[in-house]
PDB file of C-alpha atoms (C1' of nucleotides) in Angstrom:
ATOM      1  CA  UNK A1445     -13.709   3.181 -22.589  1.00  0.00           C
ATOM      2  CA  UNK A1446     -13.179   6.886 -21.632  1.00  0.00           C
ATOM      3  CA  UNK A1447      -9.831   7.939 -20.385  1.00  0.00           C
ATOM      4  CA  UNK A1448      -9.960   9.983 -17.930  1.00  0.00           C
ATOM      5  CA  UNK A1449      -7.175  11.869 -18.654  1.00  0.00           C
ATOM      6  CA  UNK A1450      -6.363  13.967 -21.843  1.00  0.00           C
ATOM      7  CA  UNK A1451      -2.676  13.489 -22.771  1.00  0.00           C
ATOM      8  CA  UNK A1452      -0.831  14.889 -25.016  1.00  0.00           C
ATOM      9  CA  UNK A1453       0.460  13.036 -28.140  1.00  0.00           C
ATOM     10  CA  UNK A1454       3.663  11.877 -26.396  1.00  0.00           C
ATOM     11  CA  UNK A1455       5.805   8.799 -26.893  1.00  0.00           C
ATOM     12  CA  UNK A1456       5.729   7.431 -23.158  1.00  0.00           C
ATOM     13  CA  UNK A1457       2.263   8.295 -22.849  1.00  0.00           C
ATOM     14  CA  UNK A1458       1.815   5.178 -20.749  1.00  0.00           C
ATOM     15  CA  UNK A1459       3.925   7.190 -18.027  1.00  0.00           C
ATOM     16  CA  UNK A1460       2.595   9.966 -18.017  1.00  0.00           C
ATOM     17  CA  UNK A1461      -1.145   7.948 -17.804  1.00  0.00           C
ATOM     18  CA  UNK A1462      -0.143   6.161 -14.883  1.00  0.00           C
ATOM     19  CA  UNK A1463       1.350   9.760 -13.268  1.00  0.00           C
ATOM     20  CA  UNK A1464      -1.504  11.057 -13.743  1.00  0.00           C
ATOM     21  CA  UNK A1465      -3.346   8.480 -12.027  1.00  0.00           C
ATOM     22  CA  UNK A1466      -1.027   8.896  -9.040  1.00  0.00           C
ATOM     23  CA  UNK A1467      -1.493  12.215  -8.908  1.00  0.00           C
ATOM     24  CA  UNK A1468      -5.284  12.181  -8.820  1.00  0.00           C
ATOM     25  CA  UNK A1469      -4.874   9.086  -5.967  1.00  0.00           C
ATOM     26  CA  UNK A1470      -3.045  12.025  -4.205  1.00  0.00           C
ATOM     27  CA  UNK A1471      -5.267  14.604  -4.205  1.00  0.00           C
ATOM     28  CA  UNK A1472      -8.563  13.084  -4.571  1.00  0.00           C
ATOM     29  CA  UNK A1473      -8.918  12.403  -0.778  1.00  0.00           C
ATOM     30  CA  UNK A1474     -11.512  14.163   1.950  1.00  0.00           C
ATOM     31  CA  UNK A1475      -7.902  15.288   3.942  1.00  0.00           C
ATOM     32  CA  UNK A1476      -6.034  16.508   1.186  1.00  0.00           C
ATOM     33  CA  UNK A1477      -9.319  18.362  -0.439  1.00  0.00           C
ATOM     34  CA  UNK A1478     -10.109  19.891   3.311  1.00  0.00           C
ATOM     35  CA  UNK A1479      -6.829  21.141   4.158  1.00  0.00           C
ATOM     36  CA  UNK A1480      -6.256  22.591   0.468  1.00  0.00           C
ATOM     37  CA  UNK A1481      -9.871  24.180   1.647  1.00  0.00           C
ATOM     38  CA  UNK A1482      -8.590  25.272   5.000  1.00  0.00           C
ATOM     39  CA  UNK A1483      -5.464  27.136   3.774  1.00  0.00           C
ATOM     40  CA  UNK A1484      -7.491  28.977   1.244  1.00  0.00           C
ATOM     41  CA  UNK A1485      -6.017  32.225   0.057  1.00  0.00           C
ATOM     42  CA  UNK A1486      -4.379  32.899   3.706  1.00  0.00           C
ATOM     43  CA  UNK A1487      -1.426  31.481   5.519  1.00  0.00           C
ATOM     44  CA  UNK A1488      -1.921  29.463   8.061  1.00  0.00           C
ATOM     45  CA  UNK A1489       0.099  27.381  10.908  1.00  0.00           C
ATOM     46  CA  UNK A1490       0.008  23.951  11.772  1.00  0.00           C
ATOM     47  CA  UNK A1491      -2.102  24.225  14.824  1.00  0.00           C
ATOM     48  CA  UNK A1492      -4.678  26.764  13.079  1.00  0.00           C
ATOM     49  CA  UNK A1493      -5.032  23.973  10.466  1.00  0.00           C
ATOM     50  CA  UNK A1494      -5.171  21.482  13.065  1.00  0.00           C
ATOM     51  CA  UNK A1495      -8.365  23.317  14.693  1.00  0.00           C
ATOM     52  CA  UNK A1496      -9.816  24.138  11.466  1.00  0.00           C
ATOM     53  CA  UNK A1497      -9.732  21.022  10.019  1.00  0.00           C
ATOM     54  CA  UNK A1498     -12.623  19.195  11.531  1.00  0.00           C
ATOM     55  CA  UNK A1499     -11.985  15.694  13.017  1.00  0.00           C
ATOM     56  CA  UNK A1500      -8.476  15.405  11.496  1.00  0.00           C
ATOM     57  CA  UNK A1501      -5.568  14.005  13.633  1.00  0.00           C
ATOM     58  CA  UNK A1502      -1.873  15.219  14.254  1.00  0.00           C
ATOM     59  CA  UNK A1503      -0.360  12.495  12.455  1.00  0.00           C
ATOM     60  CA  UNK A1504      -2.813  12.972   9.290  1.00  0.00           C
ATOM     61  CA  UNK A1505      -2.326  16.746   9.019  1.00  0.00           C
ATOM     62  CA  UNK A1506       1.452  16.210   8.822  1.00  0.00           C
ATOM     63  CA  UNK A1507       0.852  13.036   6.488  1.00  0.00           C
ATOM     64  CA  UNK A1508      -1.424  14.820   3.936  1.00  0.00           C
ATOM     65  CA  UNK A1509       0.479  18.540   4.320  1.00  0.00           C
ATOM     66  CA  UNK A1510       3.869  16.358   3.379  1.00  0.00           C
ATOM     67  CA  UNK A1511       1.905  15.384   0.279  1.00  0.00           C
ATOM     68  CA  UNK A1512       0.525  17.905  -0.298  1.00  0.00           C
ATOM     69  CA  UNK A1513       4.476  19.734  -0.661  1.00  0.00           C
ATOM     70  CA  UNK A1514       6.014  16.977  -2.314  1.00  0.00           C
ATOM     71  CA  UNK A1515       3.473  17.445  -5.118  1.00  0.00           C
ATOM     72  CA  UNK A1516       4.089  21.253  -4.931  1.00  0.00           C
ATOM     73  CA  UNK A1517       0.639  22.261  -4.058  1.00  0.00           C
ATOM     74  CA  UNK A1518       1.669  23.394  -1.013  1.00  0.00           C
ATOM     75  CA  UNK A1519       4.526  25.728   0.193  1.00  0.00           C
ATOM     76  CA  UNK A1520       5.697  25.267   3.751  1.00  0.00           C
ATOM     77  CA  UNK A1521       8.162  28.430   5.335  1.00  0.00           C
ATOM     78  CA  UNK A1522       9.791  27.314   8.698  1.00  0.00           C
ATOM     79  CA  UNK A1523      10.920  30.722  10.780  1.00  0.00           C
ATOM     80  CA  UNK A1524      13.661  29.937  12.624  1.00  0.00           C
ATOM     81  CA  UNK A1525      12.558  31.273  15.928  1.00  0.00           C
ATOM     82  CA  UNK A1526      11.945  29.002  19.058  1.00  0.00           C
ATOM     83  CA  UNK A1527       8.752  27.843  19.557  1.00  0.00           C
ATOM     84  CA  UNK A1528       9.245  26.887  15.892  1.00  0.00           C
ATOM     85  CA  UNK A1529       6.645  28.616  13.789  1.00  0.00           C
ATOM     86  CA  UNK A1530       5.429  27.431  10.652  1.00  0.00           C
ATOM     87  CA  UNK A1531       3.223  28.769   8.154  1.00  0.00           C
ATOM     88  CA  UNK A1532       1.549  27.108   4.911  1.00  0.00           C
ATOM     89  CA  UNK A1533       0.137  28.833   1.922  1.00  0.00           C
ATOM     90  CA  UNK A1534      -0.941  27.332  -1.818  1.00  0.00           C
ATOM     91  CA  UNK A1535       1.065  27.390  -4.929  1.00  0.00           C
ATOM     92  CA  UNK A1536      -0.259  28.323  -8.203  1.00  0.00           C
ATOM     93  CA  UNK A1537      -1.285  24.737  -8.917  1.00  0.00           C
ATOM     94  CA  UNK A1538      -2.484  24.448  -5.126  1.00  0.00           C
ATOM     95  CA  UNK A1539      -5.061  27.884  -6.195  1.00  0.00           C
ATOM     96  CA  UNK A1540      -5.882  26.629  -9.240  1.00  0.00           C
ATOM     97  CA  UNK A1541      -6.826  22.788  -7.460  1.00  0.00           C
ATOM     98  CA  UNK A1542      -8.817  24.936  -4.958  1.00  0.00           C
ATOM     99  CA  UNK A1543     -11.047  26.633  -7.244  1.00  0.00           C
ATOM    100  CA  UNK A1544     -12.509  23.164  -8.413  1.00  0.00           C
ATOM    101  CA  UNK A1545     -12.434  22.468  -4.249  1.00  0.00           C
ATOM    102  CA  UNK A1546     -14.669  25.603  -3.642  1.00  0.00           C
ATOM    103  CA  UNK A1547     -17.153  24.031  -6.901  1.00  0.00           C
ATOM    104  CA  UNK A1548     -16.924  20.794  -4.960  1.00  0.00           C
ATOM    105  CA  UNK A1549     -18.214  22.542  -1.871  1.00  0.00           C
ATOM    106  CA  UNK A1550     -20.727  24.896  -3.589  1.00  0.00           C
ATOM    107  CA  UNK A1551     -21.833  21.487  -5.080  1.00  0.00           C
ATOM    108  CA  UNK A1552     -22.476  20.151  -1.900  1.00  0.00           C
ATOM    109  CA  UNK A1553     -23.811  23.240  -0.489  1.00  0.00           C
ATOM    110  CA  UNK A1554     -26.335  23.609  -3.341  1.00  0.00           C
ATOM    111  CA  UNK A1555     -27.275  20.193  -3.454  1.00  0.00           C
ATOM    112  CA  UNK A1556     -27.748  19.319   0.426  1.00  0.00           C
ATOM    113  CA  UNK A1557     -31.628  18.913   0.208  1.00  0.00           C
ATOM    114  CA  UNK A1558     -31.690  17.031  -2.735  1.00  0.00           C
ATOM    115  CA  UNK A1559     -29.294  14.121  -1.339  1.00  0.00           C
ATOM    116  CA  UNK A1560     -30.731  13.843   1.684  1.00  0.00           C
ATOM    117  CA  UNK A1561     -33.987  13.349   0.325  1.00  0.00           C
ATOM    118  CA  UNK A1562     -32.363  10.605  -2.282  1.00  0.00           C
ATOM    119  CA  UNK A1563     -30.979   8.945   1.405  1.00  0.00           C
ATOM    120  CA  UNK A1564     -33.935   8.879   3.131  1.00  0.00           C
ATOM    121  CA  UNK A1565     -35.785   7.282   0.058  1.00  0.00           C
ATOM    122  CA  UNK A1566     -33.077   5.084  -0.687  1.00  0.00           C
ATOM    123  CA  UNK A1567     -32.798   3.842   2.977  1.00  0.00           C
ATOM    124  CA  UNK A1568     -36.932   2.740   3.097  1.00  0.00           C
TER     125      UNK A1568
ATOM    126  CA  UNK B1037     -11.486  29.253  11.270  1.00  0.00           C
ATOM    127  CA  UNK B1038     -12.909  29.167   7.623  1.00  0.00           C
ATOM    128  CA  UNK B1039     -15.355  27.189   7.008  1.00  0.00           C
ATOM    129  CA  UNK B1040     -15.828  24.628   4.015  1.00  0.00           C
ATOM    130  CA  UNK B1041     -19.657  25.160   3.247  1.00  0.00           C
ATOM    131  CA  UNK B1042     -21.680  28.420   3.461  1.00  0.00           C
ATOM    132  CA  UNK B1043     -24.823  27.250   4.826  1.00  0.00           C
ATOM    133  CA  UNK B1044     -28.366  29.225   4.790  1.00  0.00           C
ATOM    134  CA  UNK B1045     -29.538  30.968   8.449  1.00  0.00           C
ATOM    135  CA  UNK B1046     -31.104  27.700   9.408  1.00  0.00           C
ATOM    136  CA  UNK B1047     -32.163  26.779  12.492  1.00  0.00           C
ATOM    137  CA  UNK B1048     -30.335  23.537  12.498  1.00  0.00           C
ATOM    138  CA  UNK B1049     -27.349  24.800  11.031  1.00  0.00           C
ATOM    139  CA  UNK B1050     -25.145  22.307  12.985  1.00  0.00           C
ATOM    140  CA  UNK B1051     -26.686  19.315  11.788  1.00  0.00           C
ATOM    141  CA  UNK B1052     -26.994  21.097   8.630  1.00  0.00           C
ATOM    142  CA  UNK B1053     -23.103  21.062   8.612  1.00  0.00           C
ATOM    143  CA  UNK B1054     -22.377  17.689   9.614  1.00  0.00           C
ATOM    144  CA  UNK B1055     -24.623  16.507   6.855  1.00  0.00           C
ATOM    145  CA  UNK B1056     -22.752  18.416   4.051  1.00  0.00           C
ATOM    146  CA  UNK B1057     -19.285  16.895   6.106  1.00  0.00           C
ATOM    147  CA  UNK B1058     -20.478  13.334   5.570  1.00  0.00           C
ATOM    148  CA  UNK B1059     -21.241  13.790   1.698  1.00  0.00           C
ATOM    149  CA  UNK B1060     -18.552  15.653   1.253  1.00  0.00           C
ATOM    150  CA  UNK B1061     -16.483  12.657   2.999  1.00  0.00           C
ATOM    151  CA  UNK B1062     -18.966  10.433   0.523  1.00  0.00           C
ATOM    152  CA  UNK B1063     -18.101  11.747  -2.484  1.00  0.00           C
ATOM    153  CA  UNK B1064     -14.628  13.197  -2.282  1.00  0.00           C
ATOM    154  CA  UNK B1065     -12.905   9.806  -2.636  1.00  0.00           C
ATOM    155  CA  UNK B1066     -10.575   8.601  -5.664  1.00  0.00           C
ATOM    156  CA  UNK B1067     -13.497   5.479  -6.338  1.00  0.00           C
ATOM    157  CA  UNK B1068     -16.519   7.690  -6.559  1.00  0.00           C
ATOM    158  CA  UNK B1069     -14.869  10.165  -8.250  1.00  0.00           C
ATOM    159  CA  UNK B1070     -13.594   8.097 -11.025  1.00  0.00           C
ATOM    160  CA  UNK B1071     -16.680   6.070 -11.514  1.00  0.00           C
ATOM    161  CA  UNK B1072     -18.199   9.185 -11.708  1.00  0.00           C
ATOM    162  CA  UNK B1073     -16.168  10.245 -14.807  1.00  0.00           C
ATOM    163  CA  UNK B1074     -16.212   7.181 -15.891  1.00  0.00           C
ATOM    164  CA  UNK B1075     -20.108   6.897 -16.519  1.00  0.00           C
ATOM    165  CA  UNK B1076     -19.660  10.358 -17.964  1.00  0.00           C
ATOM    166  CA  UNK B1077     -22.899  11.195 -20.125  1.00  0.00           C
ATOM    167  CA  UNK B1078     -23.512   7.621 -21.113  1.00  0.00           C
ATOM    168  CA  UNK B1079     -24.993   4.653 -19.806  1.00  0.00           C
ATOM    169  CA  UNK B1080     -22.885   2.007 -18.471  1.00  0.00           C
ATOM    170  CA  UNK B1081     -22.757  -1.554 -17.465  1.00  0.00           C
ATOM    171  CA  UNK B1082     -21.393  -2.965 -14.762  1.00  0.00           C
ATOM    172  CA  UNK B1083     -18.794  -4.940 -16.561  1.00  0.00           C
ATOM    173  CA  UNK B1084     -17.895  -1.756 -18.686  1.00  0.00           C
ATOM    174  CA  UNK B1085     -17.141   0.221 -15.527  1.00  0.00           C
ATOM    175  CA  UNK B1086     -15.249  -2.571 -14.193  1.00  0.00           C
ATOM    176  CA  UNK B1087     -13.197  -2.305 -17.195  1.00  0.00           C
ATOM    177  CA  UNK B1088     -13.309   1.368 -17.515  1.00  0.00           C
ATOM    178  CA  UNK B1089     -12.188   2.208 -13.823  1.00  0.00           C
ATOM    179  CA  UNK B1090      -8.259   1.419 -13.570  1.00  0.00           C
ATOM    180  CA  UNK B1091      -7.588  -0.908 -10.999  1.00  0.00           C
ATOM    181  CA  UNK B1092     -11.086  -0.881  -9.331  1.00  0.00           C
ATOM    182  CA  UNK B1093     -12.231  -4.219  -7.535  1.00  0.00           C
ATOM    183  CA  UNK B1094     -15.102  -5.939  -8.094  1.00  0.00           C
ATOM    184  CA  UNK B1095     -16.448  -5.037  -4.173  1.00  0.00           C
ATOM    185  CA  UNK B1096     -14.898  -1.562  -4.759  1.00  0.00           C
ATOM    186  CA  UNK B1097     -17.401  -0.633  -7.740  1.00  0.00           C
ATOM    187  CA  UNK B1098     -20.559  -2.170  -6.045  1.00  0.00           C
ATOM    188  CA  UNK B1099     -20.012  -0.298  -2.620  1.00  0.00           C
ATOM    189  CA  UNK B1100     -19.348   2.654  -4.202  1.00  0.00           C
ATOM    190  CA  UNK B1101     -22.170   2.727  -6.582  1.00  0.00           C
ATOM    191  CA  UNK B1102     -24.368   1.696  -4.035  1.00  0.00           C
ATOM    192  CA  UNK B1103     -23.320   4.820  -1.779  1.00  0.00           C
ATOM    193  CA  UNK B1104     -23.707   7.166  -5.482  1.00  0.00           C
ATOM    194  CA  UNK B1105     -26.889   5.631  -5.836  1.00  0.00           C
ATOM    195  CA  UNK B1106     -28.088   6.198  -2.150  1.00  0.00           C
ATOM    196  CA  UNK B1107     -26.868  10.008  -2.369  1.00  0.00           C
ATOM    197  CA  UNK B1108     -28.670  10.353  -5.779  1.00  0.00           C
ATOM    198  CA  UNK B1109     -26.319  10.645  -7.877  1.00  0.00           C
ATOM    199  CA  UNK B1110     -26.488   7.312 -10.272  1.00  0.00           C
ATOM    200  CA  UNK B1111     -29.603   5.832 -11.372  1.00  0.00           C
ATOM    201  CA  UNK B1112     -29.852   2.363 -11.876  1.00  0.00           C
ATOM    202  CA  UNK B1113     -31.731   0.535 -14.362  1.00  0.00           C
ATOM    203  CA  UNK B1114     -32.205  -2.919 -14.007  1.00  0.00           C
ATOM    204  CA  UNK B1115     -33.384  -4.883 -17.289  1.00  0.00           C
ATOM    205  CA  UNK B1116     -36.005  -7.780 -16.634  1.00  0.00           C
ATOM    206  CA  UNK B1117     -33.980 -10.314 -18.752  1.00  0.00           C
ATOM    207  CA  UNK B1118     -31.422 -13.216 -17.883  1.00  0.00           C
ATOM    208  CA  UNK B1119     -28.746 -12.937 -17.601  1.00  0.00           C
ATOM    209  CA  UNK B1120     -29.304  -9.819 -15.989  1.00  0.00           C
ATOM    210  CA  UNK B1121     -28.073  -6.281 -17.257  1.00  0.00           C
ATOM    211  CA  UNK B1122     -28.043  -3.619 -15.182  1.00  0.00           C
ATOM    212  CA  UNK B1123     -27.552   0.226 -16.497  1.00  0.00           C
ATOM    213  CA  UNK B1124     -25.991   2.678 -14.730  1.00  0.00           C
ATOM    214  CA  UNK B1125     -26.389   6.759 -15.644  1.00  0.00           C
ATOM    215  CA  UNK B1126     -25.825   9.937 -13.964  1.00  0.00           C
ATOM    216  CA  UNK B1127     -28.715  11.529 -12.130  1.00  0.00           C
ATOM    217  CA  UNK B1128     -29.009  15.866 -12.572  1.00  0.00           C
ATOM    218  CA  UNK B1129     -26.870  16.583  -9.187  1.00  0.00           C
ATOM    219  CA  UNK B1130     -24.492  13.239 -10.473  1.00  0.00           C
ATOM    220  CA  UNK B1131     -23.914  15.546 -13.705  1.00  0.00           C
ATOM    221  CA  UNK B1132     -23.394  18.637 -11.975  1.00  0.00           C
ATOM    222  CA  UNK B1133     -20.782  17.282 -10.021  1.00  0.00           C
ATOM    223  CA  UNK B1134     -19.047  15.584 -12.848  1.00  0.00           C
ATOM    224  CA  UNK B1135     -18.468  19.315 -14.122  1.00  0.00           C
ATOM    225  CA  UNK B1136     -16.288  19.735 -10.735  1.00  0.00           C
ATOM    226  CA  UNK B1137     -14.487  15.894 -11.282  1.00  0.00           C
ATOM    227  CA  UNK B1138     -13.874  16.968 -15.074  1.00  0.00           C
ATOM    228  CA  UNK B1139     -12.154  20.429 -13.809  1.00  0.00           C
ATOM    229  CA  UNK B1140     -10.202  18.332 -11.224  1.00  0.00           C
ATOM    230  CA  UNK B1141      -8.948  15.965 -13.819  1.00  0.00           C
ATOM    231  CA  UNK B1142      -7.959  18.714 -16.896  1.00  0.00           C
ATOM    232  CA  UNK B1143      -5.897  20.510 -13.165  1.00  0.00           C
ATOM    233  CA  UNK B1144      -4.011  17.034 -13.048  1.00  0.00           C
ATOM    234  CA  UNK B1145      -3.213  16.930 -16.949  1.00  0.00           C
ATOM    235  CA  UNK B1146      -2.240  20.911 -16.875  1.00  0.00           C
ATOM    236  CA  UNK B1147      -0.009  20.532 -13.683  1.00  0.00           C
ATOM    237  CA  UNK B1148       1.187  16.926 -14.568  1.00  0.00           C
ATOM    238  CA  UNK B1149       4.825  18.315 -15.080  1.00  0.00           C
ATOM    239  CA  UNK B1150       5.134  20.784 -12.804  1.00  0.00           C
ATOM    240  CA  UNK B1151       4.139  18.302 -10.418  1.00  0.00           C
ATOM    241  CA  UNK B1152       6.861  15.674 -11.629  1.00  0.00           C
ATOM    242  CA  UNK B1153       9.279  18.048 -11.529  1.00  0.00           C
ATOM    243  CA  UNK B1154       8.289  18.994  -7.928  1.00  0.00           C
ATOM    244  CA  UNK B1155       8.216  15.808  -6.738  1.00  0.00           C
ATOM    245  CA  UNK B1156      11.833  15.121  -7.688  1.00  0.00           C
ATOM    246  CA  UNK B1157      12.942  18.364  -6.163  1.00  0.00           C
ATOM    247  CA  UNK B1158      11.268  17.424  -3.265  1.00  0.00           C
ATOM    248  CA  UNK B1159      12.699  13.626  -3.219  1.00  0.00           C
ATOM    249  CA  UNK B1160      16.038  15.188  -2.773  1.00  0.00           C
TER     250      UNK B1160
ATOM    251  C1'  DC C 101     -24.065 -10.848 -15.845  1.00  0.00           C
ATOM    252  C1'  DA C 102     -24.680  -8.525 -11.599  1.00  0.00           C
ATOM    253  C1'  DG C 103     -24.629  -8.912  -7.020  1.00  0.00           C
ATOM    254  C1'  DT C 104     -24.123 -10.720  -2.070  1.00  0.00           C
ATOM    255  C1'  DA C 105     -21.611 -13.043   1.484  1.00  0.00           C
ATOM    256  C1'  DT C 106     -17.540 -14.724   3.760  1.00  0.00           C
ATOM    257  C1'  DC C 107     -13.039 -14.970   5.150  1.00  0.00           C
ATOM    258  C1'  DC C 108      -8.752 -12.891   5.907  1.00  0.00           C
ATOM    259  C1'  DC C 109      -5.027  -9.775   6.156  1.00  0.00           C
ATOM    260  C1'  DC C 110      -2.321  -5.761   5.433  1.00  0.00           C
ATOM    261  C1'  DA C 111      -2.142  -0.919   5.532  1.00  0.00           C
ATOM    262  C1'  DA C 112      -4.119   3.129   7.150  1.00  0.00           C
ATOM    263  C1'  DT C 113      -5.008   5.518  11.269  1.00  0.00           C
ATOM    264  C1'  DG C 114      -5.082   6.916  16.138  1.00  0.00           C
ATOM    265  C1'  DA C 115      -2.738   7.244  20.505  1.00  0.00           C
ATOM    266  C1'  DT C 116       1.255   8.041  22.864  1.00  0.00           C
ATOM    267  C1'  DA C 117       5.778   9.411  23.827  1.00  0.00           C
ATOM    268  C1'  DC C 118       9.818  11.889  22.672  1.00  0.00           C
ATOM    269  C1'  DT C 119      12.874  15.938  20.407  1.00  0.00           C
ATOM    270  C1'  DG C 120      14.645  20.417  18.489  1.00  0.00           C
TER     271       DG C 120
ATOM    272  C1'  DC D1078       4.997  24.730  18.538  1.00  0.00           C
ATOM    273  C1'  DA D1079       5.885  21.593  14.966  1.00  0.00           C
ATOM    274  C1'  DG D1080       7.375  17.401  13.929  1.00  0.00           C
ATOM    275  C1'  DT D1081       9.116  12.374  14.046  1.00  0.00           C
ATOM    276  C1'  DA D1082       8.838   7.684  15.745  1.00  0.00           C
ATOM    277  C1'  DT D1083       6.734   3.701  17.618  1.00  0.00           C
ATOM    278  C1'  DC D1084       3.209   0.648  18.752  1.00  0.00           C
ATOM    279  C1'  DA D1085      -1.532  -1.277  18.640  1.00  0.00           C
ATOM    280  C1'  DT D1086      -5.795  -1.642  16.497  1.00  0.00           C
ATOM    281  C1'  DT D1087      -9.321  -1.934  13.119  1.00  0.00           C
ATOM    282  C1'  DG D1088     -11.536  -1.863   9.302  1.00  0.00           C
ATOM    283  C1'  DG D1089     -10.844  -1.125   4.408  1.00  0.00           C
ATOM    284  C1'  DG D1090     -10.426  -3.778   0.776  1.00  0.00           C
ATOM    285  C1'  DG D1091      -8.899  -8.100  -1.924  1.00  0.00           C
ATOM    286  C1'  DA D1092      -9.853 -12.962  -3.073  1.00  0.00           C
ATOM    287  C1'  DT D1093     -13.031 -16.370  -3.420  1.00  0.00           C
ATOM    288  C1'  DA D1094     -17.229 -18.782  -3.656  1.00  0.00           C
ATOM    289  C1'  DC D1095     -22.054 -18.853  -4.225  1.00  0.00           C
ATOM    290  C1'  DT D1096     -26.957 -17.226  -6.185  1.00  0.00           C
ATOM    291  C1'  DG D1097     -30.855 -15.358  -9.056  1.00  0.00           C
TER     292       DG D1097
END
DNA sequence: CAGTATCCCCAATGATACTG
DNA sequence: CAGTATCATTGGGGATACTG
């Protein structure tokens, strides 16, 4: 059986096994991955993420970027001017998650041809 | 607007780009992800994955390996004998993305407290 | 054992409307 | 502009039974 996770030699490892699970529930999604993408090394405003973000709703931009803070990946400054004007740039743990992101995507990227090929063969 | 995959000067970048969107969307769920790690550089059995993968239904692990085996990234090896036994392994572009999965997962166990400790500050 | 098929239902998601 | 709330829908996903 191989555990996904390393832990540490810890006396509730159970816990931290299951957090750890959580945690990669969180982040491993297309919308989470995307907008971690989207943000990049910039800062960026609801609406720009909104347009950037292909095929993403309102309601799941809000959903995922809430996650996304809770789990401190993301850091959210509200100005208080009116039109409200928010703006969103990564953590340290939010860059560090989007290097392996940005492999994902060169992954994809590099491998385009290849998959298709293995769909088109698979599909017959 | 930044956009997720660099593609070549193709002619057909678009559909280019909507292809890489749909593996993308394919392959960055928590399911394929995990069975991914999960075969790791072995062979595995159905039953062992089942096992292996935490909380994974039975219809879970068959759709997604179907969809990894359509995009080429598991191979499946079905033994002539009864009862059957089916082997499941990781194809060249399966183990090149595993690289990306494994850097996702050692990000979850390096961040796992900071992330706790986020979460809490968040929660209040 | 591995896989398909069926039924069924809850949760995820979109659409819409409203607020500071 | 950014965000919350509410409602309606559907399809993702579980449970179960059946087959080679």
């Amino acid at each position: 059986m191989s555990k996904q996770f390393k832990l540490p030699e810890d006396a509730d490892l159970a816990r931290a096994d299951s957090l750890a699970r959580e945690i990669f529930s969180d982040v491993a999604n297309k919308w989470a991955l995307l907008i971690i993408e989207a943000i990049g090394d910039g800062t960026r405003r609801f609406t720009e993420l909104r347009a950037s973000v292909d095929g993403i709703s309102h309601k799941m931009l809000t959903q995922n970027l809430r996650l996304l803070e809770r789990n401190g990946l993301v850091e959210r400054f509200v100005h208080p001017t009116v039109p409200p004007r928010v703006d969103y740039t990564l953590t340290e743990p939010g860059r560090e998650l989007r290097k392996t992101v940005d492999a994902m995507c060169a992954w994809t990227t590099r491998y385009l041809r290849e998959i298709e090929t293995a769909r088109r063969s698979f599909d017959a």
